[in-house]
mmCIF file of C-alpha atoms in Angstrom:
data_model
loop_
_atom_site.group_PDB
_atom_site.id
_atom_site.type_symbol
_atom_site.label_atom_id
_atom_site.label_comp_id
_atom_site.label_asym_id
_atom_site.label_seq_id
_atom_site.Cartn_x
_atom_site.Cartn_y
_atom_site.Cartn_z
ATOM 1 C CA MET G 1 -26.932 -0.250 49.639
ATOM 2 C CA LYS G 2 -29.797 -2.724 49.671
ATOM 3 C CA LEU G 3 -29.960 -5.053 52.739
ATOM 4 C CA ALA G 4 -31.804 -8.313 53.193
ATOM 5 C CA ILE G 5 -31.864 -9.824 56.550
ATOM 6 C CA PHE G 6 -32.695 -13.471 57.113
ATOM 7 C CA ASP G 7 -33.667 -15.353 60.241
ATOM 8 C CA LEU G 8 -32.547 -18.935 60.218
ATOM 9 C CA ASP G 9 -34.521 -21.506 62.165
ATOM 10 C CA GLY G 10 -37.949 -22.110 60.625
ATOM 11 C CA THR G 11 -37.134 -19.606 57.949
ATOM 12 C CA LEU G 12 -34.285 -20.867 56.032
ATOM 13 C CA LEU G 13 -34.272 -24.352 57.809
ATOM 14 C CA PRO G 14 -37.187 -26.388 58.650
ATOM 15 C CA ILE G 15 -35.463 -27.343 61.904
ATOM 16 C CA ASP G 16 -34.182 -25.430 64.868
ATOM 17 C CA ALA G 17 -30.392 -25.896 64.437
ATOM 18 C CA GLY G 18 -29.440 -25.005 68.219
ATOM 19 C CA HIS G 19 -31.997 -27.397 69.485
ATOM 20 C CA GLN G 20 -30.849 -30.145 67.211
ATOM 21 C CA TRP G 21 -27.316 -29.525 68.141
ATOM 22 C CA VAL G 22 -27.824 -30.238 71.839
ATOM 23 C CA HIS G 23 -29.662 -33.522 71.072
ATOM 24 C CA PHE G 24 -26.843 -34.460 68.596
ATOM 25 C CA LEU G 25 -24.119 -33.930 71.336
ATOM 26 C CA GLY G 26 -26.194 -36.038 73.513
ATOM 27 C CA GLU G 27 -25.858 -39.027 71.155
ATOM 28 C CA VAL G 28 -22.198 -38.530 70.101
ATOM 29 C CA CYS G 29 -20.141 -37.065 73.090
ATOM 30 C CA GLY G 30 -19.971 -40.199 75.239
ATOM 31 C CA GLU G 31 -21.358 -38.430 78.323
ATOM 32 C CA ASP G 32 -24.860 -38.519 79.871
ATOM 33 C CA LEU G 33 -26.417 -35.225 78.710
ATOM 34 C CA SER G 34 -29.972 -36.199 79.611
ATOM 35 C CA ARG G 35 -30.541 -33.355 81.829
ATOM 36 C CA GLU G 36 -29.174 -30.847 79.204
ATOM 37 C CA VAL G 37 -31.483 -32.486 76.500
ATOM 38 C CA ALA G 38 -34.346 -32.017 78.697
ATOM 39 C CA ARG G 39 -33.545 -28.492 79.550
ATOM 40 C CA GLN G 40 -33.131 -27.685 75.915
ATOM 41 C CA ASP G 41 -36.544 -29.157 75.267
ATOM 42 C CA GLN G 42 -38.000 -26.813 78.010
ATOM 43 C CA PHE G 43 -36.356 -23.764 76.290
ATOM 44 C CA ALA G 44 -38.127 -24.775 73.129
ATOM 45 C CA VAL G 45 -41.478 -24.816 74.934
ATOM 46 C CA GLU G 46 -40.740 -21.478 76.510
ATOM 47 C CA TYR G 47 -39.753 -19.880 73.051
ATOM 48 C CA LYS G 48 -43.003 -21.019 71.578
ATOM 49 C CA GLU G 49 -45.034 -19.691 74.598
ATOM 50 C CA GLY G 50 -43.158 -16.235 74.388
ATOM 51 C CA ARG G 51 -41.489 -16.537 77.799
ATOM 52 C CA PHE G 52 -37.986 -17.336 76.474
ATOM 53 C CA ASP G 53 -34.999 -16.056 78.647
ATOM 54 C CA VAL G 54 -32.268 -15.421 76.156
ATOM 55 C CA ALA G 55 -29.579 -14.800 78.842
ATOM 56 C CA ALA G 56 -30.298 -18.164 80.470
ATOM 57 C CA PHE G 57 -30.439 -19.857 76.999
ATOM 58 C CA MET G 58 -26.957 -18.573 76.083
ATOM 59 C CA ASP G 59 -25.520 -19.388 79.383
ATOM 60 C CA PHE G 60 -26.828 -22.870 78.841
ATOM 61 C CA HIS G 61 -25.291 -23.259 75.424
ATOM 62 C CA MET G 62 -21.973 -21.585 76.268
ATOM 63 C CA ALA G 63 -21.505 -23.945 79.342
ATOM 64 C CA ILE G 64 -22.294 -27.019 77.054
ATOM 65 C CA LEU G 65 -19.441 -25.865 74.813
ATOM 66 C CA ALA G 66 -16.933 -25.404 77.669
ATOM 67 C CA ARG G 67 -17.371 -29.007 78.723
ATOM 68 C CA PHE G 68 -15.605 -30.507 75.758
ATOM 69 C CA ALA G 69 -12.173 -30.032 73.952
ATOM 70 C CA ARG G 70 -12.287 -27.811 70.987
ATOM 71 C CA VAL G 71 -10.797 -30.557 68.760
ATOM 72 C CA ASP G 72 -13.878 -32.685 69.645
ATOM 73 C CA LEU G 73 -16.320 -29.982 69.131
ATOM 74 C CA ASP G 74 -15.024 -29.313 65.739
ATOM 75 C CA ARG G 75 -15.102 -32.866 64.761
ATOM 76 C CA TRP G 76 -18.719 -33.367 66.037
ATOM 77 C CA MET G 77 -19.818 -29.990 64.336
ATOM 78 C CA GLN G 78 -18.517 -31.305 60.993
ATOM 79 C CA ARG G 79 -20.614 -34.558 61.408
ATOM 80 C CA PHE G 80 -23.594 -32.450 62.632
ATOM 81 C CA ILE G 81 -23.453 -30.275 59.429
ATOM 82 C CA LEU G 82 -23.242 -33.258 57.251
ATOM 83 C CA ASP G 83 -25.804 -35.544 58.921
ATOM 84 C CA VAL G 84 -28.430 -33.169 60.354
ATOM 85 C CA VAL G 85 -28.103 -29.833 58.659
ATOM 86 C CA THR G 86 -27.348 -30.462 55.097
ATOM 87 C CA PRO G 87 -30.373 -32.907 54.489
ATOM 88 C CA ASN G 88 -32.486 -29.891 55.801
ATOM 89 C CA VAL G 89 -31.167 -27.272 53.314
ATOM 90 C CA THR G 90 -33.791 -27.276 50.761
ATOM 91 C CA PRO G 91 -33.445 -26.105 47.090
ATOM 92 C CA ALA G 92 -36.223 -23.573 47.771
ATOM 93 C CA ALA G 93 -34.470 -21.976 50.664
ATOM 94 C CA GLN G 94 -31.263 -21.810 48.733
ATOM 95 C CA ALA G 95 -33.066 -20.339 45.684
ATOM 96 C CA LEU G 96 -34.513 -17.687 47.784
ATOM 97 C CA VAL G 97 -31.290 -16.485 49.152
ATOM 98 C CA LYS G 98 -29.698 -16.660 45.638
ATOM 99 C CA GLU G 99 -32.558 -14.591 44.233
ATOM 100 C CA VAL G 100 -32.143 -11.879 46.822
ATOM 101 C CA LYS G 101 -28.337 -11.830 46.218
ATOM 102 C CA ASP G 102 -28.832 -11.658 42.503
ATOM 103 C CA ALA G 103 -31.182 -8.672 42.969
ATOM 104 C CA GLY G 104 -28.205 -6.738 44.498
ATOM 105 C CA PHE G 105 -28.938 -7.090 48.368
ATOM 106 C CA GLU G 106 -26.202 -7.479 50.886
ATOM 107 C CA VAL G 107 -27.507 -10.408 52.777
ATOM 108 C CA VAL G 108 -27.318 -10.800 56.564
ATOM 109 C CA LEU G 109 -28.188 -13.820 58.677
ATOM 110 C CA ALA G 110 -29.488 -12.598 62.023
ATOM 111 C CA THR G 111 -30.268 -15.515 64.383
ATOM 112 C CA GLY G 112 -30.591 -16.597 67.956
ATOM 113 C CA THR G 113 -28.753 -19.728 67.509
ATOM 114 C CA GLN G 114 -25.150 -19.094 68.789
ATOM 115 C CA ALA G 115 -22.450 -18.815 66.161
ATOM 116 C CA PHE G 116 -20.519 -21.958 66.714
ATOM 117 C CA VAL G 117 -23.645 -23.686 65.266
ATOM 118 C CA SER G 118 -24.902 -20.991 62.940
ATOM 119 C CA GLU G 119 -21.666 -19.831 61.237
ATOM 120 C CA PRO G 120 -21.170 -23.016 59.123
ATOM 121 C CA ILE G 121 -24.817 -22.860 58.323
ATOM 122 C CA ALA G 122 -24.461 -19.358 56.959
ATOM 123 C CA LYS G 123 -21.783 -20.798 54.601
ATOM 124 C CA LEU G 124 -24.017 -23.383 53.239
ATOM 125 C CA PHE G 125 -26.215 -20.636 52.109
ATOM 126 C CA GLY G 126 -23.493 -18.462 50.866
ATOM 127 C CA ILE G 127 -24.113 -15.784 53.494
ATOM 128 C CA ASP G 128 -21.089 -14.044 54.505
ATOM 129 C CA VAL G 129 -22.362 -11.749 57.326
ATOM 130 C CA LEU G 130 -23.588 -13.411 60.443
ATOM 131 C CA LEU G 131 -25.075 -11.546 63.458
ATOM 132 C CA ALA G 132 -25.254 -14.106 66.368
ATOM 133 C CA THR G 133 -24.110 -14.541 69.963
ATOM 134 C CA ARG G 134 -20.426 -15.665 69.826
ATOM 135 C CA PRO G 135 -18.749 -17.892 72.246
ATOM 136 C CA GLU G 136 -15.605 -16.593 73.986
ATOM 137 C CA VAL G 137 -12.453 -18.582 73.219
ATOM 138 C CA ASP G 138 -9.128 -18.463 75.146
ATOM 139 C CA GLU G 139 -5.738 -18.028 73.776
ATOM 140 C CA ASP G 140 -5.598 -21.901 72.958
ATOM 141 C CA GLY G 141 -8.972 -21.579 70.983
ATOM 142 C CA GLU G 142 -10.799 -23.522 73.706
ATOM 143 C CA MET G 143 -14.365 -22.419 74.866
ATOM 144 C CA THR G 144 -14.570 -20.465 78.049
ATOM 145 C CA GLY G 145 -18.204 -20.983 78.700
ATOM 146 C CA ARG G 146 -18.789 -17.318 78.186
ATOM 147 C CA HIS G 147 -19.921 -15.114 75.264
ATOM 148 C CA VAL G 148 -18.662 -12.067 73.662
ATOM 149 C CA GLY G 149 -20.709 -9.224 72.156
ATOM 150 C CA GLY G 150 -24.455 -8.957 72.593
ATOM 151 C CA TYR G 151 -27.407 -11.268 72.005
ATOM 152 C CA CYS G 152 -29.317 -11.664 68.739
ATOM 153 C CA PHE G 153 -32.844 -12.171 69.722
ATOM 154 C CA SER G 154 -36.073 -10.211 69.443
ATOM 155 C CA THR G 155 -35.094 -6.552 70.273
ATOM 156 C CA HIS G 156 -31.380 -7.421 70.414
ATOM 157 C CA LYS G 157 -31.638 -8.077 66.686
ATOM 158 C CA ILE G 158 -32.349 -4.319 66.034
ATOM 159 C CA THR G 159 -29.157 -3.443 67.963
ATOM 160 C CA GLN G 160 -27.281 -5.838 65.954
ATOM 161 C CA ILE G 161 -28.458 -4.534 62.680
ATOM 162 C CA GLU G 162 -27.804 -0.961 63.677
ATOM 163 C CA GLY G 163 -24.362 -1.901 64.814
ATOM 164 C CA PHE G 164 -23.532 -3.589 61.607
ATOM 165 C CA LEU G 165 -24.650 -0.554 59.684
ATOM 166 C CA GLN G 166 -22.761 1.647 61.951
ATOM 167 C CA LYS G 167 -19.492 -0.244 61.163
ATOM 168 C CA LYS G 168 -20.214 0.603 57.410
ATOM 169 C CA GLY G 169 -20.729 4.245 58.313
ATOM 170 C CA LEU G 170 -24.520 3.920 57.431
ATOM 171 C CA ARG G 171 -27.946 4.419 59.178
ATOM 172 C CA THR G 172 -31.130 2.694 58.323
ATOM 173 C CA GLU G 173 -32.414 5.842 56.266
ATOM 174 C CA ASP G 174 -29.287 5.592 54.106
ATOM 175 C CA LEU G 175 -30.514 2.305 52.731
ATOM 176 C CA GLN G 176 -32.106 2.040 49.250
ATOM 177 C CA GLU G 177 -34.032 -1.028 50.355
ATOM 178 C CA ILE G 178 -34.372 -3.154 53.374
ATOM 179 C CA VAL G 179 -36.264 -6.463 53.719
ATOM 180 C CA PHE G 180 -36.659 -8.938 56.510
ATOM 181 C CA TYR G 181 -37.537 -12.614 56.189
ATOM 182 C CA THR G 182 -38.554 -14.560 59.428
ATOM 183 C CA ASP G 183 -40.893 -17.198 60.560
ATOM 184 C CA SER G 184 -41.385 -16.148 64.390
ATOM 185 C CA MET G 185 -43.599 -13.828 66.164
ATOM 186 C CA ASN G 186 -40.454 -13.383 68.458
ATOM 187 C CA ASP G 187 -39.053 -11.238 65.750
ATOM 188 C CA LEU G 188 -41.912 -8.753 65.693
ATOM 189 C CA PRO G 189 -39.727 -5.831 67.122
ATOM 190 C CA LEU G 190 -37.368 -6.098 64.018
ATOM 191 C CA LEU G 191 -40.415 -6.603 61.665
ATOM 192 C CA GLU G 192 -41.925 -3.429 62.899
ATOM 193 C CA PHE G 193 -38.501 -1.611 62.819
ATOM 194 C CA VAL G 194 -38.097 -2.586 59.162
ATOM 195 C CA HIS G 195 -41.668 -1.714 58.245
ATOM 196 C CA SER G 196 -41.327 1.763 60.014
ATOM 197 C CA ALA G 197 -38.167 2.285 57.885
ATOM 198 C CA ASN G 198 -40.382 1.859 54.650
ATOM 199 C CA GLY G 199 -38.827 -1.509 54.156
ATOM 200 C CA ARG G 200 -40.502 -4.750 53.290
ATOM 201 C CA VAL G 201 -41.288 -7.547 55.713
ATOM 202 C CA VAL G 202 -41.921 -11.131 54.529
ATOM 203 C CA ALA G 203 -43.551 -13.730 57.038
ATOM 204 C CA THR G 204 -41.646 -16.783 55.808
ATOM 205 C CA ASN G 205 -43.244 -20.109 56.832
ATOM 206 C CA PRO G 206 -44.829 -18.078 59.622
ATOM 207 C CA ASP G 207 -45.932 -19.374 62.952
ATOM 208 C CA PRO G 208 -49.757 -19.025 63.545
ATOM 209 C CA GLN G 209 -49.268 -15.782 65.577
ATOM 210 C CA LEU G 210 -47.050 -14.216 62.925
ATOM 211 C CA LYS G 211 -49.334 -15.338 60.197
ATOM 212 C CA GLU G 212 -52.377 -13.732 61.812
ATOM 213 C CA GLN G 213 -50.301 -10.422 62.130
ATOM 214 C CA ALA G 214 -49.142 -10.406 58.538
ATOM 215 C CA GLN G 215 -52.621 -10.961 57.345
ATOM 216 C CA LYS G 216 -54.002 -8.034 59.489
ATOM 217 C CA ARG G 217 -51.245 -5.685 58.272
ATOM 218 C CA GLY G 218 -50.980 -6.661 54.672
ATOM 219 C CA TRP G 219 -47.440 -8.186 54.873
ATOM 220 C CA SER G 220 -46.259 -10.608 52.373
ATOM 221 C CA ILE G 221 -46.423 -14.326 53.258
ATOM 222 C CA VAL G 222 -44.266 -16.985 51.568
ATOM 223 C CA GLU G 223 -44.071 -20.684 52.298
ATOM 224 C CA ILE G 224 -40.842 -22.424 51.182
ATOM 225 C CA PHE G 225 -41.143 -25.727 53.026
#
């Protein structure tokens, strides 16, 4: 098996989908979400500064989902994908995923953006396997405000990948090839994990810190936006 792992925000999309989702909700939900929008903006700052708290972030996103009926969330998500995400799905990003798939790789999207947002985006790219934090739903399909399973951020992505392989009865050393595409220095743990497994790492639209590391280590750098 050949495995290709893609990050989402900044890698395949030139936007942060989770960030944009909160702003979009603030515009369409009919409630005052100004405090939530401001908190989301603060999370974005903390992410760039390397002091991001993934547990607090996911609690925040799960709580927002639980404020609204599922029928409304689904309706708003359809609009969000159409109005916000689709215009940012570039031919270059689609071509990269297709090229990797055509080369015989199993493609996995591993993202810190929670699954209610990232799952329909994965489908836009034709990616069937999504590793992301998943909202918990009750027996009626309503959001509970909690999540199920683990996080998918920084070192947690390694755990997610190992769990995915374990379900297939595989270990990293069983793979024919492994490659990871990401824009973010926050993904350095998985980058180093893939590199140590004799895999290939590709700094894709890298942030300044990751670009510097890639240049020092001789990692591939691509710009698709």
